[in-house]
Structure formats: structure tokens, C-alpha cells
GROMACS .gro file of C-alpha atoms in nm:
model
  261
    1MET     CA    1   7.490  -3.132  -0.865
    2ASN     CA    2   7.308  -2.841  -0.699
    3ARG     CA    3   7.331  -2.490  -0.837
    4LEU     CA    4   7.587  -2.369  -0.581
    5LYS     CA    5   7.825  -2.650  -0.677
    6GLU     CA    6   7.767  -2.571  -1.044
    7LEU     CA    7   7.851  -2.205  -0.979
    8GLN     CA    8   8.163  -2.305  -0.789
    9ALA     CA    9   8.274  -2.530  -1.075
   10PHE     CA   10   8.219  -2.252  -1.327
   11ASN     CA   11   8.405  -1.998  -1.113
   12ILE     CA   12   8.701  -2.235  -1.090
   13TYR     CA   13   8.695  -2.288  -1.466
   14GLU     CA   14   8.671  -1.915  -1.537
   15SER     CA   15   8.924  -1.797  -1.281
   16THR     CA   16   9.228  -1.869  -1.497
   17ARG     CA   17   9.068  -1.804  -1.837
   18LYS     CA   18   8.919  -1.455  -1.808
   19TYR     CA   19   8.664  -1.513  -2.082
   20PHE     CA   20   8.331  -1.414  -1.924
   21PHE     CA   21   8.465  -1.274  -1.597
   22GLU     CA   22   8.646  -0.943  -1.642
   23PRO     CA   23   8.836  -1.019  -1.964
   24ASP     CA   24   9.127  -0.796  -2.058
   25SER     CA   25   8.914  -0.616  -2.317
   26ARG     CA   26   8.693  -0.472  -2.041
   27HIS     CA   27   8.950  -0.428  -1.766
   28GLU     CA   28   9.025  -0.060  -1.817
   29LEU     CA   29   8.654   0.021  -1.849
   30LEU     CA   30   8.568  -0.149  -1.519
   31LYS     CA   31   8.872  -0.005  -1.347
   32GLU     CA   32   8.771   0.344  -1.457
   33ARG     CA   33   8.416   0.298  -1.328
   34VAL     CA   34   8.529   0.165  -0.989
   35TYR     CA   35   8.796   0.431  -0.945
   36ASP     CA   36   8.543   0.702  -1.023
   37VAL     CA   37   8.324   0.586  -0.734
   38LEU     CA   38   8.621   0.557  -0.499
   39ALA     CA   39   8.742   0.907  -0.584
   40THR     CA   40   8.403   1.078  -0.592
   41TYR     CA   41   8.217   0.921  -0.300
   42LYS     CA   42   8.505   0.782  -0.092
   43PRO     CA   43   8.336   0.466   0.039
   44GLU     CA   44   8.524   0.312   0.330
   45VAL     CA   45   8.409  -0.049   0.302
   46VAL     CA   46   8.402  -0.194  -0.050
   47VAL     CA   47   8.257  -0.539  -0.114
   48LYS     CA   48   8.312  -0.720  -0.443
   49ALA     CA   49   8.086  -1.008  -0.542
   50GLY     CA   50   8.333  -1.267  -0.668
   51VAL     CA   51   8.707  -1.278  -0.728
   52GLY     CA   52   8.645  -1.261  -1.103
   53SER     CA   53   8.972  -1.250  -1.294
   54GLY     CA   54   9.147  -1.106  -0.986
   55SER     CA   55   9.296  -0.813  -1.175
   56LEU     CA   56   9.042  -0.559  -1.056
   57ILE     CA   57   9.080  -0.635  -0.685
   58LEU     CA   58   9.459  -0.616  -0.714
   59ASP     CA   59   9.431  -0.277  -0.881
   60ILE     CA   60   9.197  -0.146  -0.613
   61MET     CA   61   9.433  -0.237  -0.332
   62GLN     CA   62   9.738  -0.120  -0.524
   63ASP     CA   63   9.597   0.228  -0.588
   64HIS     CA   64   9.357   0.270  -0.293
   65ALA     CA   65   9.548   0.112  -0.006
   66LYS     CA   66   9.330   0.267   0.264
   67THR     CA   67   9.016   0.104   0.128
   68VAL     CA   68   8.871  -0.185   0.325
   69LEU     CA   69   8.815  -0.439   0.047
   70VAL     CA   70   8.609  -0.751   0.113
   71VAL     CA   71   8.568  -1.015  -0.158
   72VAL     CA   72   8.285  -1.268  -0.127
   73GLU     CA   73   8.358  -1.574  -0.340
   74PRO     CA   74   8.147  -1.894  -0.358
   75SER     CA   75   8.449  -2.114  -0.434
   76LEU     CA   76   8.712  -2.165  -0.163
   77ARG     CA   77   8.944  -2.312  -0.427
   78VAL     CA   78   8.930  -1.988  -0.629
   79ILE     CA   79   9.026  -1.791  -0.319
   80ASN     CA   80   9.315  -2.022  -0.229
   81GLU     CA   81   9.448  -2.032  -0.585
   82PHE     CA   82   9.431  -1.654  -0.614
   83ILE     CA   83   9.623  -1.609  -0.288
   84GLU     CA   84   9.885  -1.866  -0.392
   85LYS     CA   85   9.927  -1.713  -0.737
   86ASN     CA   86   9.976  -1.365  -0.589
   87LYS     CA   87  10.162  -1.462  -0.271
   88ASP     CA   88  10.452  -1.230  -0.355
   89ASN     CA   89  10.224  -0.929  -0.398
   90PRO     CA   90  10.202  -0.749  -0.061
   91VAL     CA   91   9.863  -0.591  -0.134
   92VAL     CA   92   9.697  -0.934  -0.113
   93GLU     CA   93   9.746  -0.934   0.263
   94ASN     CA   94   9.505  -0.640   0.287
   95ILE     CA   95   9.218  -0.808   0.100
   96ARG     CA   96   8.955  -0.973   0.319
   97PHE     CA   97   8.822  -1.289   0.156
   98ILE     CA   98   8.498  -1.457   0.260
   99ASN     CA   99   8.398  -1.794   0.119
  100GLY     CA  100   8.021  -1.764   0.083
  101GLU     CA  101   7.732  -1.754  -0.160
  102PHE     CA  102   7.549  -1.445  -0.277
  103LEU     CA  103   7.207  -1.586  -0.187
  104LYS     CA  104   7.319  -1.587   0.177
  105PHE     CA  105   7.550  -1.290   0.150
  106PRO     CA  106   7.791  -1.315   0.444
  107ILE     CA  107   7.805  -0.940   0.505
  108ASP     CA  108   7.635  -0.786   0.806
  109TYR     CA  109   7.344  -0.543   0.782
  110TYR     CA  110   7.451  -0.202   0.649
  111ALA     CA  111   7.819  -0.298   0.667
  112ALA     CA  112   7.912  -0.210   0.307
  113ASP     CA  113   7.941   0.137   0.158
  114PHE     CA  114   7.994   0.014  -0.199
  115ILE     CA  115   7.915  -0.321  -0.364
  116ILE     CA  116   8.067  -0.418  -0.699
  117CYS     CA  117   7.894  -0.684  -0.908
  118VAL     CA  118   8.028  -0.735  -1.259
  119ASP     CA  119   8.000  -1.010  -1.521
  120ASN     CA  120   7.794  -1.252  -1.314
  121PHE     CA  121   7.441  -1.110  -1.305
  122ASP     CA  122   7.316  -1.353  -1.571
  123ILE     CA  123   7.413  -1.661  -1.370
  124ILE     CA  124   7.293  -1.556  -1.026
  125GLU     CA  125   6.934  -1.541  -0.901
  126SER     CA  126   6.915  -1.167  -0.932
  127ALA     CA  127   6.600  -1.095  -0.730
  128PRO     CA  128   6.696  -1.263  -0.399
  129VAL     CA  129   7.061  -1.166  -0.445
  130MET     CA  130   6.969  -0.798  -0.479
  131ASP     CA  131   6.766  -0.831  -0.160
  132GLU     CA  132   7.084  -0.950   0.009
  133PHE     CA  133   7.293  -0.671  -0.143
  134ARG     CA  134   7.036  -0.415  -0.027
  135ARG     CA  135   7.047  -0.560   0.324
  136ALA     CA  136   7.426  -0.542   0.334
  137LEU     CA  137   7.452  -0.187   0.198
  138GLU     CA  138   7.445   0.121   0.414
  139PHE     CA  139   7.163   0.361   0.334
  140GLU     CA  140   7.279   0.581   0.046
  141GLY     CA  141   7.556   0.333  -0.029
  142TYR     CA  142   7.651   0.255  -0.388
  143PHE     CA  143   7.602  -0.042  -0.616
  144LEU     CA  144   7.799  -0.081  -0.940
  145PHE     CA  145   7.662  -0.313  -1.206
  146GLY     CA  146   7.863  -0.424  -1.506
  147GLY     CA  147   7.738  -0.676  -1.754
  148VAL     CA  148   7.609  -0.775  -2.094
  149VAL     CA  149   7.256  -0.659  -2.167
  150LEU     CA  150   7.025  -0.734  -2.456
  151HIS     CA  151   6.999  -0.499  -2.750
  152ASP     CA  152   6.718  -0.248  -2.684
  153ASP     CA  153   6.516  -0.396  -2.971
  154ASP     CA  154   6.569  -0.760  -2.875
  155MET     CA  155   6.226  -0.778  -2.717
  156ASP     CA  156   6.198  -1.152  -2.779
  157GLY     CA  157   6.530  -1.224  -2.610
  158VAL     CA  158   6.688  -1.395  -2.911
  159TYR     CA  159   7.037  -1.374  -2.766
  160ASP     CA  160   6.907  -1.500  -2.431
  161ASP     CA  161   6.761  -1.807  -2.600
  162TYR     CA  162   7.088  -1.872  -2.777
  163MET     CA  163   7.286  -1.854  -2.452
  164LYS     CA  164   7.045  -2.089  -2.278
  165ILE     CA  165   7.127  -2.352  -2.540
  166LEU     CA  166   7.501  -2.324  -2.481
  167PHE     CA  167   7.531  -2.230  -2.116
  168PRO     CA  168   7.338  -2.435  -1.854
  169LEU     CA  169   7.396  -2.175  -1.579
  170HIS     CA  170   7.264  -1.881  -1.779
  171ASN     CA  171   6.940  -1.730  -1.647
  172ASP     CA  172   6.858  -1.408  -1.832
  173TYR     CA  173   7.012  -1.093  -1.966
  174TYR     CA  174   6.813  -0.778  -1.898
  175LEU     CA  175   6.723  -0.504  -2.137
  176LYS     CA  176   6.901  -0.197  -2.004
  177ASP     CA  177   6.580  -0.013  -1.914
  178ASP     CA  178   6.430  -0.327  -1.759
  179LEU     CA  179   6.740  -0.363  -1.544
  180LYS     CA  180   6.705  -0.005  -1.421
  181THR     CA  181   6.336  -0.064  -1.346
  182PHE     CA  182   6.413  -0.388  -1.162
  183LEU     CA  183   6.678  -0.221  -0.947
  184ASN     CA  184   6.451   0.074  -0.879
  185LEU     CA  185   6.191  -0.168  -0.742
  186LYS     CA  186   6.464  -0.306  -0.517
  187ASP     CA  187   6.523   0.048  -0.376
  188PHE     CA  188   6.821   0.134  -0.594
  189SER     CA  189   6.811   0.468  -0.773
  190PHE     CA  190   7.002   0.506  -1.098
  191ILE     CA  191   7.278   0.768  -1.082
  192LYS     CA  192   7.466   0.730  -1.410
  193GLY     CA  193   7.578   0.472  -1.661
  194SER     CA  194   7.711   0.410  -2.007
  195MET     CA  195   7.687   0.155  -2.285
  196GLU     CA  196   7.984   0.013  -2.472
  197TYR     CA  197   8.000  -0.259  -2.735
  198PHE     CA  198   8.240  -0.552  -2.748
  199ASP     CA  199   8.300  -0.797  -3.029
  200TRP     CA  200   8.229  -1.161  -2.950
  201ASN     CA  201   8.314  -1.467  -3.156
  202LEU     CA  202   8.037  -1.726  -3.131
  203GLU     CA  203   8.265  -2.013  -3.227
  204GLU     CA  204   8.527  -1.915  -2.966
  205MET     CA  205   8.257  -1.885  -2.701
  206ALA     CA  206   8.120  -2.230  -2.784
  207ASP     CA  207   8.472  -2.377  -2.772
  208HIS     CA  208   8.531  -2.212  -2.436
  209LEU     CA  209   8.211  -2.349  -2.284
  210SER     CA  210   8.274  -2.691  -2.439
  211GLY     CA  211   8.571  -2.722  -2.205
  212LEU     CA  212   8.325  -2.750  -1.917
  213TYR     CA  213   7.998  -2.871  -2.068
  214ASN     CA  214   7.882  -3.126  -2.321
  215LEU     CA  215   7.711  -2.881  -2.553
  216PRO     CA  216   7.446  -2.921  -2.826
  217LEU     CA  217   7.655  -2.731  -3.081
  218ASP     CA  218   7.444  -2.840  -3.377
  219LYS     CA  219   7.133  -2.705  -3.206
  220ALA     CA  220   7.308  -2.375  -3.132
  221ASP     CA  221   7.426  -2.337  -3.493
  222GLU     CA  222   7.078  -2.414  -3.622
  223PHE     CA  223   6.930  -2.154  -3.386
  224VAL     CA  224   7.160  -1.885  -3.526
  225LYS     CA  225   7.070  -1.981  -3.882
  226THR     CA  226   6.698  -1.976  -3.805
  227ASN     CA  227   6.728  -1.634  -3.639
  228GLN     CA  228   6.997  -1.499  -3.870
  229GLU     CA  229   6.808  -1.181  -3.954
  230SER     CA  230   6.773  -1.086  -3.587
  231PHE     CA  231   7.139  -1.161  -3.519
  232ILE     CA  232   7.244  -0.947  -3.816
  233ASN     CA  233   7.013  -0.655  -3.741
  234LEU     CA  234   7.055  -0.649  -3.365
  235TYR     CA  235   7.402  -0.786  -3.301
  236LYS     CA  236   7.577  -0.717  -3.633
  237LEU     CA  237   7.645  -1.084  -3.703
  238GLU     CA  238   7.920  -1.125  -3.961
  239GLU     CA  239   8.148  -1.426  -4.011
  240ASN     CA  240   8.044  -1.572  -3.676
  241LYS     CA  241   8.122  -1.250  -3.488
  242ILE     CA  242   7.867  -1.035  -3.307
  243SER     CA  243   7.871  -0.703  -3.121
  244LEU     CA  244   7.733  -0.723  -2.767
  245PRO     CA  245   7.602  -0.429  -2.561
  246TYR     CA  246   7.780  -0.395  -2.226
  247PHE     CA  247   7.623  -0.170  -1.963
  248THR     CA  248   7.792  -0.022  -1.658
  249GLY     CA  249   7.558   0.150  -1.416
  250LEU     CA  250   7.598   0.314  -1.076
  251PHE     CA  251   7.303   0.300  -0.837
  252LEU     CA  252   7.226   0.450  -0.494
  253ARG     CA  253   7.065   0.241  -0.221
  254ARG     CA  254   6.771   0.458  -0.111
  255LYS     CA  255   6.675   0.532   0.245
  256ILE     CA  256   6.355   0.375   0.369
  257LYS     CA  257   6.080   0.634   0.401
  258ILE     CA  258   5.867   0.582   0.709
  259ASP     CA  259   5.523   0.739   0.731
  260VAL     CA  260   5.483   0.854   1.093
  261ARG     CA  261   5.132   0.991   1.050
   0.00000   0.00000   0.00000
């Protein structure tokens, strides 16, 4: 199975479970961040990378009916199931869905004023995808990131290594400052952001992923025991629960400076 098919399978699995993608615990936070951009900068064309849980796109169209909202989703099944589930909601008719992958982002050059990418940065190939997002964004358009990041002192990526044991699709979590540096190199200037913390149950997460993958649970448990001190100091491990940093950041797509000398 190639990576696109694996991503599609995971999106299908996640779409009705809301565990990694836009869970209820983060809904109001993400809604607040998106609404702030819509109210402050008034972007006309908004593109969301992925259906996610579906709640956020419904809210956007419910409260900002004049917005042109385009949702790019790798899985056609996720799109069809979302439309069927919400067929009695009139706002769905105003959402433009495109079945396509982020690596070949099916949005024209400079067509988007605002791109939203939340809860999937660790499973996409961030460097080429950000090149595509940059291409699709109008100069001085906006990019909203939302996602788990590593603790500032987790320089060895202990939590990353743990996730790679459990989750075959996981690439990397960024340190917050490394993420800002990476996006700056991709011509995105940081405007503002905030860090929140959400409790996570390691056993529940493993059970959730076990519904899709055959996981080496013994290896994962042993990894936590071996790195127990780091998990306690960095992620407040207690009774199989941890506290994860969650960063939301707004970035501006810079204009290209041309030297005419």
C-alpha cells in the first residue's frame, strides 16, 4: 500500500472517531482561531486541508455564509460520507469539495487567501506540502497551523520516538521554535500564536490505533518505562496520562522580493 492509500485509510478511520483530527476538546480553540482570522483579515477564499472531524467546516459556513470555502480531502469516501451524513444541513451545499492530495494540491496559483491546516502536519510530508500551500496562497495570504508540538526541552524527540512505534504514518512533531523557523524558510512570517496543553491517555491512544494497525504494544510500553523520567519531567506522565503541548500559529505568506539592480 502506497502512502496516499495509507493516508486515505487513516482519514476514513478518523473521520467518525474524532480522536486525532479536531477532537471535541480542541473544537472551541480552533473555531476561535479561525473566526479571528475571518473577522480580522476578511479572506474571501478559504481552503481547508482535510475534512477533519467536519465540525469546523460546518461552523465556518454556518456563521460566515459569504465565505468561499474549499475543502481538499485525499479520501473521496470521507467526502461522500460527510455529505450524506449532513445532507439535511443546507450549508453543506455551499462547501466546495475537491478530492485530491496535498502533495499535488489541486488549488490554482494564488487562488487562496487563507489556508487552514490542523491536526495532520505530523503525517504529511511537510516540506513539499508547504511548497504547494505557498504556491496556492495569494501574496500576503494567511496560513493557520494547529497541531501537537514537542515540549521545548524534548531535544531528543522522546515523544516522537514513542509515536513512531505506535503510528506507522507518523513522521515528526516539530519543536515550536523549529516549526516557526521552518515556515519562515518557506516564506511564511509568524504573526501570532499560542500554546495550550491537553491531557492524553496513552492506553486509550494505543487502543484507538490498534483498531487500524497491528501494533507492538509491548515495545511501546517498554519504551515508556525506559524513558520514564523524560515522560514525567516533560509530559507530566502520571497513571498513563500525559500533557501534550498544542500550538496554534498564524503566518503570513510573504511577497517575493525581486532585486531589479
